[in-house]
Every structure is written in structure tokens, then in C-alpha cells.
Short mmCIF file of C-alpha atoms and ligand atoms in Angstrom, two decimals:
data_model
loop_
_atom_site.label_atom_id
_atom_site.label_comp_id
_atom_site.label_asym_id
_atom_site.label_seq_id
_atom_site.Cartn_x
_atom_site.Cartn_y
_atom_site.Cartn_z
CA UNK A 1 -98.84 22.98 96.37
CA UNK A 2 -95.14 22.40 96.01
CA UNK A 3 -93.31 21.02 99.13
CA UNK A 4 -92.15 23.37 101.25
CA UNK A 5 -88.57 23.94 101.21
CA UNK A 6 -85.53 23.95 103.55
CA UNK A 7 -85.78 27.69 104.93
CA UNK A 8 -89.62 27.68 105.23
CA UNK A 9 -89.46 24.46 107.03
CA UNK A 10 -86.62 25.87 109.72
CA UNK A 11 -89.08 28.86 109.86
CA UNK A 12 -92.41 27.04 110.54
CA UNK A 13 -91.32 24.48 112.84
CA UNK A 14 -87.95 25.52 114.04
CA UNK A 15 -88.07 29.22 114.57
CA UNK A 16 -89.12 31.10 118.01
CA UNK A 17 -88.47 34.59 119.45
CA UNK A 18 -85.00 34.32 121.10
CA UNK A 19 -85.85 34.94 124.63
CA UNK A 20 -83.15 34.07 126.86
CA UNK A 21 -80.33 33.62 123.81
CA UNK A 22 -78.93 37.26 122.35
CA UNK A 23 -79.21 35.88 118.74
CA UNK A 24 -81.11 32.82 118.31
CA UNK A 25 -82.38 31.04 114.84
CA UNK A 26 -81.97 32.72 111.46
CA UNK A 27 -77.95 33.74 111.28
CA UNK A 28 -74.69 32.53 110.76
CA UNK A 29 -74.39 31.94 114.51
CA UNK A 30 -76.61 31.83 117.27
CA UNK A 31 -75.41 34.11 120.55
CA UNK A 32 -75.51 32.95 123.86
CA UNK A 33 -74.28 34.73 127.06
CA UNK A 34 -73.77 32.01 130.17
CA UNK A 35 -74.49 33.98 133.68
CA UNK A 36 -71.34 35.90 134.28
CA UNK A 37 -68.90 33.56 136.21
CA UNK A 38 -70.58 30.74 135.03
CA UNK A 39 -68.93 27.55 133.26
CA UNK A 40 -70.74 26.40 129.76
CA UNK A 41 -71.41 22.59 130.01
CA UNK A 42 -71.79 21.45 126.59
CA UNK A 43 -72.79 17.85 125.33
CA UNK A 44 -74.39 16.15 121.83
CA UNK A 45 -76.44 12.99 121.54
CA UNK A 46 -77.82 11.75 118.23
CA UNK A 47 -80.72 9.25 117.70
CA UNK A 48 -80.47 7.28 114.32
CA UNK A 49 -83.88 5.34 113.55
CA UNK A 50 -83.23 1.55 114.00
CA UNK A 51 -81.11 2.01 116.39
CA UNK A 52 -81.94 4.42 118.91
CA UNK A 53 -85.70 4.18 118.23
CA UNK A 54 -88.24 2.60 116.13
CA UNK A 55 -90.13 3.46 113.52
CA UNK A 56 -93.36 3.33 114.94
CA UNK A 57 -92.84 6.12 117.75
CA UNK A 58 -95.20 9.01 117.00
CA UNK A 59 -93.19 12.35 116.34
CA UNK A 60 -93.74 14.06 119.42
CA UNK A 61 -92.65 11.36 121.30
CA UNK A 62 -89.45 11.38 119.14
CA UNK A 63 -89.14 15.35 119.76
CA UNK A 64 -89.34 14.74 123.47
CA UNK A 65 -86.94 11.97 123.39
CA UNK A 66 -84.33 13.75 121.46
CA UNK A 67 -83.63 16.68 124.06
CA UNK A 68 -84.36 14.58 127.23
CA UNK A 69 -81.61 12.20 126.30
CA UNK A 70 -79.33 15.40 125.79
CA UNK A 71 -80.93 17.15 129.17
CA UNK A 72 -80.30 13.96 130.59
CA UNK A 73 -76.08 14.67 130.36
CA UNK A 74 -76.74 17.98 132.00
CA UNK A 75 -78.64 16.27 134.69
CA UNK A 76 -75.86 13.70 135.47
CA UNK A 77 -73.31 17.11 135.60
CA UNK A 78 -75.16 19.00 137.91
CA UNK A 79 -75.75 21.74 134.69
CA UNK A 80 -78.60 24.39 134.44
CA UNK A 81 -80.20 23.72 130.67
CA UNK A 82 -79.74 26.57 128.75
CA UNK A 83 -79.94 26.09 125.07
CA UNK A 84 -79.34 23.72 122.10
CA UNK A 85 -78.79 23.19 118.38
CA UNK A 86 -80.77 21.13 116.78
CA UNK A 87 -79.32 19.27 113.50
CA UNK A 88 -81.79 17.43 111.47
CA UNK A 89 -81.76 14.94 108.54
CA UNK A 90 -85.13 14.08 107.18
CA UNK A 91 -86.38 11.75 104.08
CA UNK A 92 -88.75 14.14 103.04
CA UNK A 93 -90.26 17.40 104.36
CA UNK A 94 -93.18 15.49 105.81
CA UNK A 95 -95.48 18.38 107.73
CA UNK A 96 -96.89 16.31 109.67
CA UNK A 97 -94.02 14.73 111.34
CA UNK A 98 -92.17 17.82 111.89
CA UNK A 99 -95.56 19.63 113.66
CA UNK A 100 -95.78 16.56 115.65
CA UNK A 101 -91.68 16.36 116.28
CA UNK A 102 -91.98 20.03 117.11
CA UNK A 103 -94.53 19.98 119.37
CA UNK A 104 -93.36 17.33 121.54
CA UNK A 105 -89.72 18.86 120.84
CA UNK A 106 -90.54 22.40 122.31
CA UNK A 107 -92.92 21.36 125.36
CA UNK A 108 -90.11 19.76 127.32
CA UNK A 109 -87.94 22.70 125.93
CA UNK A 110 -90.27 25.32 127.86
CA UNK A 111 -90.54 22.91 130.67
CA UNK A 112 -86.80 23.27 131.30
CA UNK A 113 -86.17 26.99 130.18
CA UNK A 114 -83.80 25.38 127.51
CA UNK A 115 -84.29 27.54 123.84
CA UNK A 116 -83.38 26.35 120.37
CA UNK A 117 -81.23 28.60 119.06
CA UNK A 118 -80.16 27.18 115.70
CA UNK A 119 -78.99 24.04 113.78
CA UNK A 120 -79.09 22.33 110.41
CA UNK A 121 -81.98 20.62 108.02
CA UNK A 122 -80.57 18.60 105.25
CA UNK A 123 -82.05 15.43 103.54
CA UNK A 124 -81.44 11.84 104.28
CA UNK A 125 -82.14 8.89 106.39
CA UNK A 126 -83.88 10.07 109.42
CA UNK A 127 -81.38 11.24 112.11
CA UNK A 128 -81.17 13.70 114.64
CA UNK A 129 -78.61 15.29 116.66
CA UNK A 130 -78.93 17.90 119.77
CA UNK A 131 -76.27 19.50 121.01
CA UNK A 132 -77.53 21.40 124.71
CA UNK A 133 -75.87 23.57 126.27
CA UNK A 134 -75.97 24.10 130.24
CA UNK A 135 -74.16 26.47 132.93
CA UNK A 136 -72.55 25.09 136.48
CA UNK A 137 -70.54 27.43 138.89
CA UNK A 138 -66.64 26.74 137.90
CA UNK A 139 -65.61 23.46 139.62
CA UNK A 140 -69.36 22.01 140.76
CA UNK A 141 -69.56 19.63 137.85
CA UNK A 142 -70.64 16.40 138.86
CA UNK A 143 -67.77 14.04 137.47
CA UNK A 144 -67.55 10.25 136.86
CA UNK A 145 -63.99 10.72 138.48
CA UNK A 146 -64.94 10.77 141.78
CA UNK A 147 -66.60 7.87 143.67
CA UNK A 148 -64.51 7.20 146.78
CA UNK A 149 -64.11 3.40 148.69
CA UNK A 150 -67.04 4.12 151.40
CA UNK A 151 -69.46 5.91 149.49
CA UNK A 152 -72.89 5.10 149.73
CA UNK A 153 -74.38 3.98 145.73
CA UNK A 154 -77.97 5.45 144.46
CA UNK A 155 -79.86 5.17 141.46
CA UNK A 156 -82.90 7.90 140.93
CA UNK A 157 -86.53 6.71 139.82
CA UNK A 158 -87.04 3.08 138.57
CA UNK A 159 -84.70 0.93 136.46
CA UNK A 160 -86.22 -1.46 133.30
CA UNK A 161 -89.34 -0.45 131.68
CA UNK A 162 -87.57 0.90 128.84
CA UNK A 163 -85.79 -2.52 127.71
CA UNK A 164 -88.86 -4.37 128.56
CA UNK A 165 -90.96 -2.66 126.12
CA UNK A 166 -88.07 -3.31 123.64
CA UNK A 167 -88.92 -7.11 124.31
CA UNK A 168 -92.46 -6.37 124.16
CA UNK A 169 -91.97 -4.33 120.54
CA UNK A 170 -89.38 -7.96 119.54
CA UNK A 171 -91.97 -9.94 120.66
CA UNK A 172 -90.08 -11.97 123.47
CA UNK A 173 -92.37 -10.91 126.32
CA UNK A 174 -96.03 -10.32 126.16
CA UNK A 175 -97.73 -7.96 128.40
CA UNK A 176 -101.70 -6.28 129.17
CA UNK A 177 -102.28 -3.55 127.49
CA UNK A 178 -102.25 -0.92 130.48
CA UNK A 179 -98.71 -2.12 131.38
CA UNK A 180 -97.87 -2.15 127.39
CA UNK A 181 -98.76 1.68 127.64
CA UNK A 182 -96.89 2.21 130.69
CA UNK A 183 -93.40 0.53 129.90
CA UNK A 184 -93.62 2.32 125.84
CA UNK A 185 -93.93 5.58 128.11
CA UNK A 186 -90.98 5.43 129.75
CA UNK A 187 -89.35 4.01 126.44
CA UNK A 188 -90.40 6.67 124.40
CA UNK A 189 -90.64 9.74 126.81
CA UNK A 190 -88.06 9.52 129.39
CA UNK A 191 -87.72 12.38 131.80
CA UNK A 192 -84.56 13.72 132.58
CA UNK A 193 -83.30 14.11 136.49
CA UNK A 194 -82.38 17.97 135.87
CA UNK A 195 -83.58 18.85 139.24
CA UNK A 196 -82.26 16.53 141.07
CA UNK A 197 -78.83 17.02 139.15
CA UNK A 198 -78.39 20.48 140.44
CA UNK A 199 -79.76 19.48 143.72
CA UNK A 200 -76.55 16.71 143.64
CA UNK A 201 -73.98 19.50 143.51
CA UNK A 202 -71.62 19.87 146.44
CA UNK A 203 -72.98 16.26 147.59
CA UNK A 204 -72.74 13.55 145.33
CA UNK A 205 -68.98 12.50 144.64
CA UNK A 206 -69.84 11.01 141.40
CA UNK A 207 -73.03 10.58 139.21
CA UNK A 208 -73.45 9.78 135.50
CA UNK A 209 -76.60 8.88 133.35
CA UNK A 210 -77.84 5.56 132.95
CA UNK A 211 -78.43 5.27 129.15
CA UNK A 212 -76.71 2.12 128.26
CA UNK A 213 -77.70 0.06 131.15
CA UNK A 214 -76.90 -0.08 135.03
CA UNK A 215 -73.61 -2.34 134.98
CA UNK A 216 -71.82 -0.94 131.86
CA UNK A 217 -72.35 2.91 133.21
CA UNK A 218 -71.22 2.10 136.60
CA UNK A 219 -68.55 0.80 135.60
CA UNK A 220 -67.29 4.23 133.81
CA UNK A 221 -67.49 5.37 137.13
CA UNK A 222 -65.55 2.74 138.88
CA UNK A 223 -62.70 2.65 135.68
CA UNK A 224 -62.67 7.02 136.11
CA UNK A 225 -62.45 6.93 140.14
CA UNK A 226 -60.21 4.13 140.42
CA UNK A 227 -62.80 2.00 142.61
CA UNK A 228 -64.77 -1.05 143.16
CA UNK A 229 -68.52 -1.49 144.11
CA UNK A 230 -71.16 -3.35 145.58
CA UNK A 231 -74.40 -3.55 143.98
CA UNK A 232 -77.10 -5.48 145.84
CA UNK A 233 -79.55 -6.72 143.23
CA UNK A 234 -82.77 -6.99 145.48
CA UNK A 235 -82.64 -3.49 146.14
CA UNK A 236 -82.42 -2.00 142.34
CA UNK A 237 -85.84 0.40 142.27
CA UNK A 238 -88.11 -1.42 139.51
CA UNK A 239 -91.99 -0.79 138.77
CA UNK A 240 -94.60 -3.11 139.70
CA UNK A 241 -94.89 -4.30 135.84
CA UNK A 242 -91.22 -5.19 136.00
CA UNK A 243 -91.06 -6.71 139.17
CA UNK A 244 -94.00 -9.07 138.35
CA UNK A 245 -91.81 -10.76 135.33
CA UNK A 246 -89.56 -13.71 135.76
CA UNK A 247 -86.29 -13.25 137.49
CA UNK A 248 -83.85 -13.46 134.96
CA UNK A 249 -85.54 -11.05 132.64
CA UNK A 250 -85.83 -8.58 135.48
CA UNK A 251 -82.20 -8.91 136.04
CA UNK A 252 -81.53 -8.22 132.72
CA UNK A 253 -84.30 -5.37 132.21
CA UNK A 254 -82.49 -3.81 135.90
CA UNK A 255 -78.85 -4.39 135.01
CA UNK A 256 -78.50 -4.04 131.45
CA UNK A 257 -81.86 -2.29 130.40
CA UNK A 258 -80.57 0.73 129.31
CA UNK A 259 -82.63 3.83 127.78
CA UNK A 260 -83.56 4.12 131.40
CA UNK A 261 -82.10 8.21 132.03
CA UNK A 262 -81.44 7.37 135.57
CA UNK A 263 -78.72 8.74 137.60
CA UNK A 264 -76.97 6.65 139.26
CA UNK A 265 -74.45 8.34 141.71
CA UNK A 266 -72.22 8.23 145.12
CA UNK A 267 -72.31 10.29 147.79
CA UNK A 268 -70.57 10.25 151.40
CA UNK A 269 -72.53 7.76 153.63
CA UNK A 270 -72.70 10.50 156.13
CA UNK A 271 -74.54 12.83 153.85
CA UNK A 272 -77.33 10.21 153.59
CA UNK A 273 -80.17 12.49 155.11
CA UNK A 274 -78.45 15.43 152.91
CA UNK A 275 -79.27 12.93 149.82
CA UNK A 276 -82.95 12.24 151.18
CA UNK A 277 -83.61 15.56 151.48
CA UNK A 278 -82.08 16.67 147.91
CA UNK A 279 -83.99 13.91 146.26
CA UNK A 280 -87.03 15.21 148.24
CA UNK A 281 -86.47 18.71 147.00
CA UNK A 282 -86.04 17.78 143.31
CA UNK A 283 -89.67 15.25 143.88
CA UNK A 284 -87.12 12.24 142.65
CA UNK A 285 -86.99 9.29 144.26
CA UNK A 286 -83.74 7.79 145.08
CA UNK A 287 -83.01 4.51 146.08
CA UNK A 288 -79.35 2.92 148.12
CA UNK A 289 -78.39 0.26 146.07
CA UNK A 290 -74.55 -0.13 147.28
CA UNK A 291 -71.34 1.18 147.69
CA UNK A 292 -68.29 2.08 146.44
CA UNK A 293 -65.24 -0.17 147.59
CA UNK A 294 -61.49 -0.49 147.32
CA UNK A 295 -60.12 -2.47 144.17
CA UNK A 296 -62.06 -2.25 140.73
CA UNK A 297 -64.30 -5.37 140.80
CA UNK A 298 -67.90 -4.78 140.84
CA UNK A 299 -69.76 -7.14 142.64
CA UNK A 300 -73.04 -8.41 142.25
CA UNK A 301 -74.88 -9.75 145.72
CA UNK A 302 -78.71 -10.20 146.87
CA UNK A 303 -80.27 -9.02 149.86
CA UNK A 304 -78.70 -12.11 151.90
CA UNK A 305 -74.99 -10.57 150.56
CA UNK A 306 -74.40 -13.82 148.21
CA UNK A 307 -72.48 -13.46 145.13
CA UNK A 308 -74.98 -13.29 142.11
CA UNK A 309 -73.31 -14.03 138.90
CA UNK A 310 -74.15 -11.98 136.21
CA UNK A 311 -72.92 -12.17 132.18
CA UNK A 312 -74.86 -9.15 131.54
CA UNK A 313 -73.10 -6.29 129.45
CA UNK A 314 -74.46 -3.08 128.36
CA UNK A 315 -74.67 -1.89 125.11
CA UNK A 316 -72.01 -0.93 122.51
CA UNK A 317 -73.14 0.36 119.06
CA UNK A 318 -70.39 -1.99 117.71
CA UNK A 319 -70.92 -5.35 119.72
CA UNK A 320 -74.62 -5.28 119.69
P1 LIG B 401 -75.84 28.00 107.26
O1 LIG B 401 -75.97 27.96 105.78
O2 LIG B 401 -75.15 29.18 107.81
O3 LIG B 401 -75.39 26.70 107.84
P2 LIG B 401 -78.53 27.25 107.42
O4 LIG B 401 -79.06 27.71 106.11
O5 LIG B 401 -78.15 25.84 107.56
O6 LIG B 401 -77.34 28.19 107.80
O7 LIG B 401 -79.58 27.62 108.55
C1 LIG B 401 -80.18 28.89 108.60
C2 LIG B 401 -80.50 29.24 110.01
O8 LIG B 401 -81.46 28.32 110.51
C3 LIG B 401 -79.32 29.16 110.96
O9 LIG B 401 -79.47 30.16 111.95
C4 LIG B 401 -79.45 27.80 111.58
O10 LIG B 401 -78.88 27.77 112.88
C5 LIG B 401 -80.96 27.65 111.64
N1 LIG B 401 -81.42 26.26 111.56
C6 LIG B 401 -81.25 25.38 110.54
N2 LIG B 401 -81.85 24.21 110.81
C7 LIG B 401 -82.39 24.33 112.03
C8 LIG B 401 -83.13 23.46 112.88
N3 LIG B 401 -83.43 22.20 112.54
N4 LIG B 401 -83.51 23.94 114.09
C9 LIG B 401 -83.20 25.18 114.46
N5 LIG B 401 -82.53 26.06 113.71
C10 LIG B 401 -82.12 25.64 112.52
MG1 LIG B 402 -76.34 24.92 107.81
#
């Protein structure tokens, strides 16, 4: 049997009955309608392997991955998923890969009501790129513009296991095989703080995403609102698995870990039991880590409020 070709491949895998889209996969253009009223928050990601994942994460995984990260923008806006393109470059039309990419690809896309509604397959080195598409009432996105010097400073879920199952995949750390699993879970299928995103609106000042590590996507907040911070380093939110490995490493996992698809965001200290209770809605659990000062440094302490120096730095495509 030949290999299937580039429209029978879109139609297999790709193709679904447009539910909440008026024109979904097959034409020039796909149709969407945003609620009436409603602002379209639009955003892309693309994942190139090598350097946003490895070759040895199993398709669904890599389906999964590929929207979350996008979902994950909406999240740190306060936007209600929608819908998203979906472009696609592929070596070869490997069936297998694409039913596995698929699968994984359209079980988080029912579990947040987001459709596909079109895209592009074309040969080449494997890359993908999602472009979702999410609605916000006019004026309620969440913005990195606007921390303010008092703000209280929270980060959702747990910071780390990502990175350190990139050491554990470059062979610098070594862990059991339970915590192996558990850390290449939250690698390979992060889940994206939608919920608690929308539950954020019209209470935190500022949020954004953490996807290239704690310090470097911070500080777009602090450089966008004008601001300082304080970040006390005890209190970062880390699993048992990363809090049992040696300081330094946890410092780098927490700080400059990245891949995590946290929020981190500010809100007014006296909207702290308005946080708790959002965070409790959305089943998220958020953590005070800081706050947002006057000036633009960003300062490092522990629990006893001494300086800790740090040389960390996120992650650039062209540094790293
Ligand atoms: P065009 O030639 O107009 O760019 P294509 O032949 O590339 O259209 O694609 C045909 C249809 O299939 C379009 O509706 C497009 O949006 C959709 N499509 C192509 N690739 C994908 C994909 N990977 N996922 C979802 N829809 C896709
Ligand atoms: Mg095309």
C-alpha cells in the first residue's frame, strides 16, 4: 500500500465535525464567531524537536504538549480556549505517530472545549506550531503591565520537575524509577492553569506563564510594570522529589527550570482570601512567594530575609 498522502492524512487524523466553529477543517478558511462582545485573544507557540523536546517522547505526549503550551498563554491572559490551527511539518507520513500525536492532541482539546479548525501538513524536520485562539470580555486581559509596589507575588502548582527530568534525560542527576516517571510527567504533559486564569480576572494585577523559568519570566513582568520584587526562595512550591535533591540544583530546577506552565502572578495583598478562594475554585494550588516593590531590582532572600545570590538566567533560544 502506497503511503498515504497529504489530504488523506489531514482527513484521518486531523479532521472532526466542526462543533462550536461555523466552518472548521477542509476550506480555504476556517470560521469562527467569538461570543458577541467578546475580545479574540490570539497566541502561537511552536515546538522544534531538539529543542523544545526530545526525541524519545511518545506521540501523544507530544500532542498534549503542543496545545497545553499554547492553552497555557490563554491561561496566563485570563482567555476562554476556543479554537486553534494546527501547522505541521513531518519527515514522513508515519501512521503511527500521527494516531498517537492525535490522540493525545485531541483529549486535552475536548477537555478544554478548544476545536481544531484548520492548519497546514507539509514535509520536513519535525516541527509543530499551534496557534489557539481564546475570548476575554474587552479590557479583563490579564497583562504583564501591571504588577504594582505592594502586591502580594504567587506562583500556581509546583515549580522544577520539568528541568529535573531534563538532567535526568542528560544524565547529570540520577533518580528511582517512580520519581523518574513522575518528573518525565510533568516534562512531557504539562497542564495548563486555564481555570484558574479566568478565575484571576478582575483580581490579579499581573500574571504571565512560566515557560522559560521563574526569574527570567518575572522579570518581563517587573521590566512591563515598571517594578521591583521580592522573591523568598524557601517558599517557591516544589514536589517532594525536588525538594529531596541538593540545594543548588533545587535552586536551579525552582528558579530557572523552565517548561514548568506555572502562573506566576500579583494581586492586591488585600485580596489575599479573594486569591485563596479563586485558586480553590479553579482546584489549583497557589503558593505567596513575594512581592512586588518600588525600583526594578529583583531580589532574591530565604525564609530568614538574607540576600541569596543567584547567577541563574532563564532560557534564550540564542544564548543557550
Ligand atoms: P490551502 O492549500 O488552502 O493552504 P491545505 O491544502 O493546506 O489548504 O489544507 C486543506 C485544509 O485542511 C484546510 O482547511 C486546512 O486548514 C486543513 N489542514 C491542513 N493541515 C491541517 C492540520 N495539520 N490540522 C488541521 N487542519 C489542517
Ligand atoms: Mg495550506
Amino acid at each position: 500500500m502506497p503511503a498515504p498522502g497529504e489530504f488523506e492524512l489531514i482527513e484521518r487524523f486531523f479532521t472532526r465535525p466542526a462543533r462550536r466553529a461555523t466552518l472548521g477543517v477542509g476550506d480555504d478558511c476556517a470560521l469562527i464567531e467569538p461570543t458577541p462582545g467578546m475580545t479574540l485573544a490570539v497566541s502561537s507557540d511552536m515546538l522544534i524537536e531538539g529543542r523544545h523536546f526530545l526525541s524519545t517522547v511518545a506521540p501523544d505526549r507530544l500532542g498534549h504538549k503542543a496545545l497545553a503550551v499554547n492553552l497555557s498563554d490563554l491561561a496566563a491572559c485570563g482567555a476562554k480556549p476556543l479554537a486553534f490551527t494546527l501547522a505541521l511539518a513531518l519527515p514522513a507520513a508515519d501512521e503511527v505517530f500521527l494516531a498517537g500525536f492525535a490522540a493525545g492532541l485531541f483529549a486535552l482539546a475536548e477537555r478544554e472545549g478548544c476545536e481544531l479548525i484548520g492548519g497546514d501538513t507539509t514535509r520536513g524536520p519535525l516541527a509543530i506550531c499551534i496557534t489557539v485562539f481564546g475570548e476575554l470580555p474587552p479590557q479583563a486581559a490579564l497583562l504583564r503591565s501591571g504588577a504594582r509596589p505592594g502586591d502580594d507575588l504567587y506562583v500556581s502548582g509546583t515549580l522544577g520537575d520539568a528541568r529535573l527530568a531534563l538532567e535526568v534525560f542528560r544524565g547529570t542527576v540520577a533518580l528511582d524509577e517512580t520519581s523518574f516517571r513522575q518528573v518525565r510527567q510533568a516534562m512531557e504533559t504539562p497542564m495548563a492553569r486555564v481555570g484558574l486564569g479566568l478565575a484571576l480576572r478582575g483580581l490579579a494585577t499581573s500574571a504571565i506563564d512560566v515557560s522559560d523559568g521563574l526569574i527570567g519570566d518575572l522579570r518581563h513582568i517587573l521590566a512591563r510594570s515598571g517594578a521591583g520584587a521580592v522573591v523568598d526562595v524557601d517558599a517557591l512550591p516544589r514536589s517532594a522529589i525536588v525538594a529531596a535533591q541538593a540545594p543548588a540544583l533545587q535552586r536551579e530546577c525552582l528558579l530557572a527550570g523552565g517548561d514548568d506552565y506555572e502562573l506566576v502572578f500579583s494581586a492586591p495583598a488585600d485580596r489575599r482570601a479573594a486569591v485563596v478562594a479563586a485558586a480553590a475554585g479553579a482546584g489549583v494550588a497557589v503558593t505567596r512567594v513575594g512581592a512586588i516593590e518600588a525600583g526594578q531590582a529583583l531580589r532574591l532572600v530565604d525564609r530568614s530575609g538574607a540576600a541569596v545570590a543567584s547567577d541563574t538566567r532563564s532560557f534564550d533560544h540564542f544564548r543557550a
